[in-house]
Amino acid sequence: MRIFVLVCLVMVGLGYYFNNSYALADSDSNSKKQSKTEQAIKKKQKIIKHNLTSYLNSVTEDGTASVSFYNLGAENSSNSKTDQLYQKGDLQVESDAHTVRTAASTYKLYLTAFLMNQKLKGKFSWNTQNTDSFNRMIVNSENDFSEEQINKYGADTISKFVKSQGWYPSVFTEGQAAQTTSYSLQLLLEDLEEGTGAFQNSSDRSKILNLMGKQIYRTGIPTGAQEAKSGTTVQDKVGFLDDTNNDAGIVTLPNGQRYILVIMTNGHNQSNLSGFPRIAEIAKNVQEIVYGDNAGTKMINY
């Protein structure tokens, strides 16, 4: 009887040992697979950032351009590997992004943020007249409403608000054209995309983004993004003044991946909108480097 009990105990022990051994082996195998996947993703991210940095440095080398790129991740994606590769902010790259440049009509994004902040405090509200004027300011880039608001509130007051948000503090200065940096515009667009800061009202945020998607000057980032991938949509605000051509937008690819891109240019004998094909080319190349079929496969020096 004792021998029988002993044999049973030994068999139970062996069963427990083998079952747990297989479980540990499976767990170890899964950990190794996950580690390899993470290493592959980090390698790919490193290559993408290298290539994008090299390209943007070549674009800004002559001192007539600033570019800021910030990946936002995907909306409603179920591809875990892609989500890890494009995890929000992991691929941020900029070049000459802190150089102060003429803002042209991209300053209207700062004015928009100021007015939305006033609205949050109960000091601004929509009516028939200002709704129409605001719409035309964003869609057609008309100046009447924006100049009226700057005169009403004062450049100093608006600049204090801009500074409080951590953006370039001297966008509005009496007696000179509005100025900014591409990085500052990127930060503003991050708040707009996230619905933070001045853009906490979801209805107003949707209204602004919808208008930016309808703005009529589409030969810059929208054209370049479409050339890189058909079906890509862009919500942006342009600016053009003398030889300055700027574009700042939020881009959404057909697969849901999104990014912020700000391109500020001058020189090259630009006038009116003649610099926007240059912006389109930069946008196309940026999107292909980061999201193209060959993204992250090999390092390239531009």
Tab-separated table of C-alpha atoms in Angstrom:
chain	number	residue	atom	x	y	z
A	1	MET	CA	0.000	0.000	0.000
A	2	ARG	CA	2.795	2.397	0.931
A	3	ILE	CA	4.605	1.624	-2.340
A	4	PHE	CA	1.420	2.317	-4.324
A	5	VAL	CA	0.906	5.684	-2.611
A	6	LEU	CA	4.545	6.565	-3.185
A	7	VAL	CA	4.321	5.726	-6.896
A	8	CYS	CA	1.171	7.858	-7.228
A	9	LEU	CA	2.865	10.807	-5.569
A	10	VAL	CA	5.878	10.493	-7.837
A	11	MET	CA	3.651	10.373	-10.950
A	12	VAL	CA	1.671	13.415	-9.795
A	13	GLY	CA	4.907	15.276	-9.153
A	14	LEU	CA	6.294	14.386	-12.553
A	15	GLY	CA	3.073	15.494	-14.242
A	16	TYR	CA	3.187	18.816	-12.429
A	17	TYR	CA	6.837	19.235	-13.387
A	18	PHE	CA	6.333	18.509	-17.090
A	19	ASN	CA	3.173	20.622	-17.361
A	20	ASN	CA	4.861	23.612	-15.784
A	21	SER	CA	8.027	23.045	-17.798
A	22	TYR	CA	6.027	23.308	-21.015
A	23	ALA	CA	4.255	26.411	-19.709
A	24	LEU	CA	7.580	28.025	-18.812
A	25	ALA	CA	8.999	27.073	-22.196
A	26	ASP	CA	6.018	28.643	-23.972
A	27	SER	CA	6.328	31.777	-21.849
A	28	ASP	CA	10.041	32.009	-22.570
A	29	SER	CA	9.403	31.520	-26.294
A	30	ASN	CA	6.776	34.286	-26.298
A	31	SER	CA	9.118	36.625	-24.432
A	32	LYS	CA	11.857	36.004	-26.992
A	33	LYS	CA	9.444	36.659	-29.860
A	34	GLN	CA	8.257	39.869	-28.219
A	35	SER	CA	11.836	40.963	-27.614
A	36	LYS	CA	12.735	40.327	-31.272
A	37	THR	CA	9.666	42.264	-32.409
A	38	GLU	CA	10.549	45.211	-30.181
A	39	GLN	CA	14.139	45.183	-31.444
A	40	ALA	CA	12.941	45.104	-35.058
A	41	ILE	CA	10.578	48.024	-34.420
A	42	LYS	CA	13.292	50.086	-32.714
A	43	LYS	CA	15.658	49.387	-35.603
A	44	LYS	CA	13.046	50.483	-38.108
A	45	GLN	CA	12.294	53.637	-36.096
A	46	LYS	CA	16.007	54.432	-35.981
A	47	ILE	CA	16.295	54.120	-39.756
A	48	ILE	CA	13.185	56.256	-40.374
A	49	LYS	CA	14.416	59.005	-38.058
A	50	HIS	CA	17.887	58.916	-39.615
A	51	ASN	CA	16.486	59.185	-43.131
A	52	LEU	CA	14.008	61.918	-42.232
A	53	THR	CA	16.635	63.919	-40.349
A	54	SER	CA	19.042	63.632	-43.269
A	55	TYR	CA	16.360	64.695	-45.747
A	56	LEU	CA	15.088	67.656	-43.711
A	57	ASN	CA	18.635	68.865	-43.074
A	58	SER	CA	19.197	68.876	-46.843
A	59	VAL	CA	15.964	70.819	-47.352
A	60	THR	CA	16.824	73.507	-44.786
A	61	GLU	CA	20.548	73.680	-45.519
A	62	ASP	CA	20.359	76.941	-47.475
A	63	GLY	CA	18.547	78.713	-44.629
A	64	THR	CA	15.296	79.294	-46.526
A	65	ALA	CA	13.133	76.628	-44.887
A	66	SER	CA	12.067	75.269	-41.500
A	67	VAL	CA	10.295	71.943	-41.059
A	68	SER	CA	8.681	70.238	-38.063
A	69	PHE	CA	7.280	66.697	-38.151
A	70	TYR	CA	5.374	64.975	-35.326
A	71	ASN	CA	3.667	61.598	-35.699
A	72	LEU	CA	0.319	61.276	-33.932
A	73	GLY	CA	-0.285	57.534	-34.192
A	74	ALA	CA	-3.401	55.992	-35.667
A	75	GLU	CA	-7.116	56.365	-35.190
A	76	ASN	CA	-8.986	53.087	-34.611
A	77	SER	CA	-6.102	50.835	-35.660
A	78	SER	CA	-5.986	47.110	-34.884
A	79	ASN	CA	-2.460	46.485	-36.228
A	80	SER	CA	-0.328	46.156	-33.096
A	81	LYS	CA	3.038	46.106	-34.920
A	82	THR	CA	2.181	49.228	-36.922
A	83	ASP	CA	0.849	50.931	-33.803
A	84	GLN	CA	4.137	50.252	-32.003
A	85	LEU	CA	6.188	51.493	-34.941
A	86	TYR	CA	4.218	54.734	-35.166
A	87	GLN	CA	3.567	55.250	-31.476
A	88	LYS	CA	2.754	58.893	-30.862
A	89	GLY	CA	5.781	61.171	-30.800
A	90	ASP	CA	8.377	58.420	-31.298
A	91	LEU	CA	9.340	59.681	-34.758
A	92	GLN	CA	9.385	63.420	-34.112
A	93	VAL	CA	11.997	65.150	-36.282
A	94	GLU	CA	12.651	68.813	-36.975
A	95	SER	CA	15.160	70.935	-38.840
A	96	ASP	CA	15.809	74.644	-38.325
A	97	ALA	CA	12.534	74.544	-36.410
A	98	HIS	CA	13.401	77.260	-33.899
A	99	THR	CA	14.411	79.910	-36.412
A	100	VAL	CA	12.019	82.861	-36.268
A	101	ARG	CA	10.319	83.434	-39.606
A	102	THR	CA	7.496	85.503	-41.069
A	103	ALA	CA	4.262	83.789	-40.068
A	104	ALA	CA	2.098	85.209	-42.858
A	105	SER	CA	-1.469	83.955	-42.354
A	106	THR	CA	-0.461	81.018	-40.160
A	107	TYR	CA	-0.721	83.636	-37.375
A	108	LYS	CA	-4.487	83.126	-37.653
A	109	LEU	CA	-4.044	79.813	-35.832
A	110	TYR	CA	-2.743	81.742	-32.809
A	111	LEU	CA	-5.618	84.197	-33.053
A	112	THR	CA	-8.021	81.245	-33.259
A	113	ALA	CA	-6.540	79.773	-30.089
A	114	PHE	CA	-6.834	83.133	-28.334
A	115	LEU	CA	-10.509	83.491	-29.283
A	116	MET	CA	-11.281	79.929	-28.186
A	117	ASN	CA	-9.639	80.683	-24.865
A	118	GLN	CA	-11.794	83.815	-24.572
A	119	LYS	CA	-14.826	81.661	-25.327
A	120	LEU	CA	-13.882	79.183	-22.582
A	121	LYS	CA	-13.841	82.154	-20.179
A	122	GLY	CA	-17.231	83.386	-21.404
A	123	LYS	CA	-15.757	86.449	-23.116
A	124	PHE	CA	-16.456	85.435	-26.706
A	125	SER	CA	-19.466	83.790	-28.311
A	126	TRP	CA	-20.512	82.854	-31.812
A	127	ASN	CA	-23.063	84.929	-33.697
A	128	THR	CA	-24.101	85.076	-37.340
A	129	GLN	CA	-21.651	87.813	-38.240
A	130	ASN	CA	-18.500	86.588	-36.522
A	131	THR	CA	-19.169	82.978	-37.561
A	132	ASP	CA	-19.204	83.977	-41.214
A	133	SER	CA	-16.144	86.193	-40.794
A	134	PHE	CA	-14.234	83.492	-38.912
A	135	ASN	CA	-15.081	80.924	-41.584
A	136	ARG	CA	-13.752	83.176	-44.327
A	137	MET	CA	-10.588	83.837	-42.287
A	138	ILE	CA	-9.786	80.114	-42.218
A	139	VAL	CA	-11.179	78.898	-45.543
A	140	ASN	CA	-10.219	81.870	-47.755
A	141	SER	CA	-7.473	83.300	-45.517
A	142	GLU	CA	-9.200	86.705	-45.570
A	143	ASN	CA	-7.710	89.349	-43.289
A	144	ASP	CA	-10.629	91.581	-42.270
A	145	PHE	CA	-11.774	89.564	-39.254
A	146	SER	CA	-8.285	88.800	-37.956
A	147	GLU	CA	-7.162	92.418	-38.180
A	148	GLU	CA	-10.359	93.536	-36.498
A	149	GLN	CA	-9.786	91.149	-33.574
A	150	ILE	CA	-6.136	92.157	-33.148
A	151	ASN	CA	-7.166	95.813	-33.041
A	152	LYS	CA	-9.932	94.991	-30.557
A	153	TYR	CA	-7.857	92.991	-28.057
A	154	GLY	CA	-4.421	94.434	-28.741
A	155	ALA	CA	-1.253	92.684	-29.905
A	156	ASP	CA	0.222	92.696	-26.393
A	157	THR	CA	-2.801	90.961	-24.868
A	158	ILE	CA	-2.824	88.240	-27.509
A	159	SER	CA	0.959	87.807	-27.204
A	160	LYS	CA	0.686	87.321	-23.438
A	161	PHE	CA	-1.785	84.524	-24.034
A	162	VAL	CA	0.451	82.948	-26.685
A	163	LYS	CA	3.408	83.065	-24.293
A	164	SER	CA	1.329	81.464	-21.529
A	165	GLN	CA	0.743	78.444	-23.789
A	166	GLY	CA	4.465	77.843	-24.199
A	167	TRP	CA	4.459	78.916	-27.848
A	168	TYR	CA	6.730	81.442	-29.535
A	169	PRO	CA	5.934	84.548	-27.461
A	170	SER	CA	6.386	87.358	-29.986
A	171	VAL	CA	4.010	86.362	-32.763
A	172	PHE	CA	2.238	89.706	-32.544
A	173	THR	CA	4.365	92.845	-32.258
A	174	GLU	CA	3.150	96.331	-33.014
A	175	GLY	CA	4.489	97.697	-36.289
A	176	GLN	CA	5.834	94.474	-37.811
A	177	ALA	CA	4.576	91.410	-39.611
A	178	ALA	CA	3.607	88.463	-37.423
A	179	GLN	CA	6.410	86.008	-36.724
A	180	THR	CA	6.686	82.432	-35.476
A	181	THR	CA	8.689	79.215	-35.657
A	182	SER	CA	7.684	75.924	-37.223
A	183	TYR	CA	8.083	74.195	-33.849
A	184	SER	CA	5.681	76.641	-32.197
A	185	LEU	CA	3.060	75.965	-34.859
A	186	GLN	CA	3.583	72.243	-34.306
A	187	LEU	CA	2.880	72.658	-30.578
A	188	LEU	CA	-0.314	74.589	-31.326
A	189	LEU	CA	-1.491	71.892	-33.726
A	190	GLU	CA	-0.774	69.259	-31.075
A	191	ASP	CA	-3.183	71.059	-28.723
A	192	LEU	CA	-5.763	71.361	-31.493
A	193	GLU	CA	-5.497	67.674	-32.373
A	194	GLU	CA	-5.648	66.570	-28.728
A	195	GLY	CA	-8.392	68.978	-27.684
A	196	THR	CA	-6.258	70.484	-24.927
A	197	GLY	CA	-5.450	74.021	-23.822
A	198	ALA	CA	-7.613	76.537	-25.648
A	199	PHE	CA	-9.230	73.808	-27.759
A	200	GLN	CA	-11.103	71.932	-25.026
A	201	ASN	CA	-14.553	72.618	-26.464
A	202	SER	CA	-15.144	69.604	-28.725
A	203	SER	CA	-17.712	71.390	-30.903
A	204	ASP	CA	-15.411	74.340	-31.560
A	205	ARG	CA	-12.466	72.020	-32.171
A	206	SER	CA	-14.460	70.072	-34.772
A	207	LYS	CA	-15.564	73.327	-36.390
A	208	ILE	CA	-11.978	74.578	-36.717
A	209	LEU	CA	-10.649	71.289	-38.100
A	210	ASN	CA	-13.534	71.061	-40.546
A	211	LEU	CA	-12.804	74.559	-41.853
A	212	MET	CA	-9.086	73.781	-42.167
A	213	GLY	CA	-10.036	70.769	-44.263
A	214	LYS	CA	-11.924	73.103	-46.600
A	215	GLN	CA	-9.354	75.872	-46.958
A	216	ILE	CA	-8.955	76.678	-50.640
A	217	TYR	CA	-5.157	76.780	-51.032
A	218	ARG	CA	-4.405	73.075	-51.548
A	219	THR	CA	-1.187	73.107	-53.608
A	220	GLY	CA	1.133	72.686	-50.613
A	221	ILE	CA	0.922	69.890	-48.036
A	222	PRO	CA	-2.447	68.559	-49.331
A	223	THR	CA	-1.043	68.064	-52.832
A	224	GLY	CA	2.179	66.468	-51.625
A	225	ALA	CA	0.400	64.137	-49.204
A	226	GLN	CA	-2.026	63.032	-51.917
A	227	GLU	CA	0.846	62.374	-54.320
A	228	ALA	CA	2.519	60.205	-51.695
A	229	LYS	CA	-0.674	58.255	-50.956
A	230	SER	CA	-4.021	58.679	-52.685
A	231	GLY	CA	-6.855	59.172	-50.225
A	232	THR	CA	-4.757	61.090	-47.696
A	233	THR	CA	-6.616	64.053	-46.168
A	234	VAL	CA	-5.175	67.281	-44.765
A	235	GLN	CA	-6.550	69.929	-42.396
A	236	ASP	CA	-4.205	72.879	-42.726
A	237	LYS	CA	-3.668	76.615	-42.616
A	238	VAL	CA	-1.467	78.339	-45.157
A	239	GLY	CA	0.297	81.664	-45.148
A	240	PHE	CA	1.819	83.693	-47.980
A	241	LEU	CA	3.335	87.165	-47.918
A	242	ASP	CA	5.966	88.566	-50.294
A	243	ASP	CA	8.422	85.661	-50.743
A	244	THR	CA	7.093	83.724	-47.721
A	245	ASN	CA	5.058	80.557	-48.320
A	246	ASN	CA	4.036	78.511	-45.261
A	247	ASP	CA	1.800	75.531	-44.581
A	248	ALA	CA	0.900	73.920	-41.267
A	249	GLY	CA	-1.421	70.956	-41.048
A	250	ILE	CA	-2.677	67.701	-39.612
A	251	VAL	CA	-2.461	64.824	-42.098
A	252	THR	CA	-4.482	61.586	-42.020
A	253	LEU	CA	-3.522	58.602	-44.178
A	254	PRO	CA	-6.138	56.115	-45.461
A	255	ASN	CA	-4.969	53.541	-42.874
A	256	GLY	CA	-5.666	55.995	-40.036
A	257	GLN	CA	-2.072	56.989	-39.321
A	258	ARG	CA	-1.806	60.727	-38.625
A	259	TYR	CA	0.923	63.289	-38.341
A	260	ILE	CA	1.558	67.004	-37.964
A	261	LEU	CA	3.702	68.739	-40.558
A	262	VAL	CA	4.770	72.381	-40.614
A	263	ILE	CA	6.774	73.737	-43.537
A	264	MET	CA	7.903	77.374	-43.641
A	265	THR	CA	9.740	78.671	-46.709
A	266	ASN	CA	11.090	81.863	-48.208
A	267	GLY	CA	13.591	82.962	-50.874
A	268	HIS	CA	14.048	81.066	-54.160
A	269	ASN	CA	12.429	84.054	-55.940
A	270	GLN	CA	9.047	83.029	-54.516
A	271	SER	CA	6.030	85.310	-54.810
A	272	ASN	CA	2.341	84.853	-54.144
A	273	LEU	CA	1.846	81.041	-54.188
A	274	SER	CA	4.837	80.067	-56.314
A	275	GLY	CA	6.600	78.378	-53.409
A	276	PHE	CA	3.811	75.901	-52.682
A	277	PRO	CA	5.014	73.270	-55.191
A	278	ARG	CA	8.249	73.277	-53.180
A	279	ILE	CA	6.198	72.654	-50.033
A	280	ALA	CA	4.297	69.875	-51.808
A	281	GLU	CA	7.535	68.144	-52.780
A	282	ILE	CA	8.822	68.282	-49.206
A	283	ALA	CA	5.508	66.950	-47.865
A	284	LYS	CA	5.477	64.097	-50.394
A	285	ASN	CA	9.013	63.041	-49.534
A	286	VAL	CA	8.413	63.272	-45.784
A	287	GLN	CA	5.352	61.041	-46.009
A	288	GLU	CA	7.121	58.486	-48.194
A	289	ILE	CA	10.162	58.377	-45.899
A	290	VAL	CA	8.031	57.802	-42.804
A	291	TYR	CA	5.011	55.868	-44.106
A	292	GLY	CA	5.973	54.559	-47.555
A	293	ASP	CA	6.240	50.879	-48.489
A	294	ASN	CA	10.028	50.969	-48.040
A	295	ALA	CA	10.014	53.043	-44.846
A	296	GLY	CA	12.682	51.937	-42.411
A	297	THR	CA	14.292	49.323	-44.672
A	298	LYS	CA	17.691	50.955	-45.202
A	299	MET	CA	19.538	54.088	-44.153
A	300	ILE	CA	19.804	56.829	-46.766
A	301	ASN	CA	21.865	60.019	-46.704
A	302	TYR	CA	20.327	62.818	-48.741
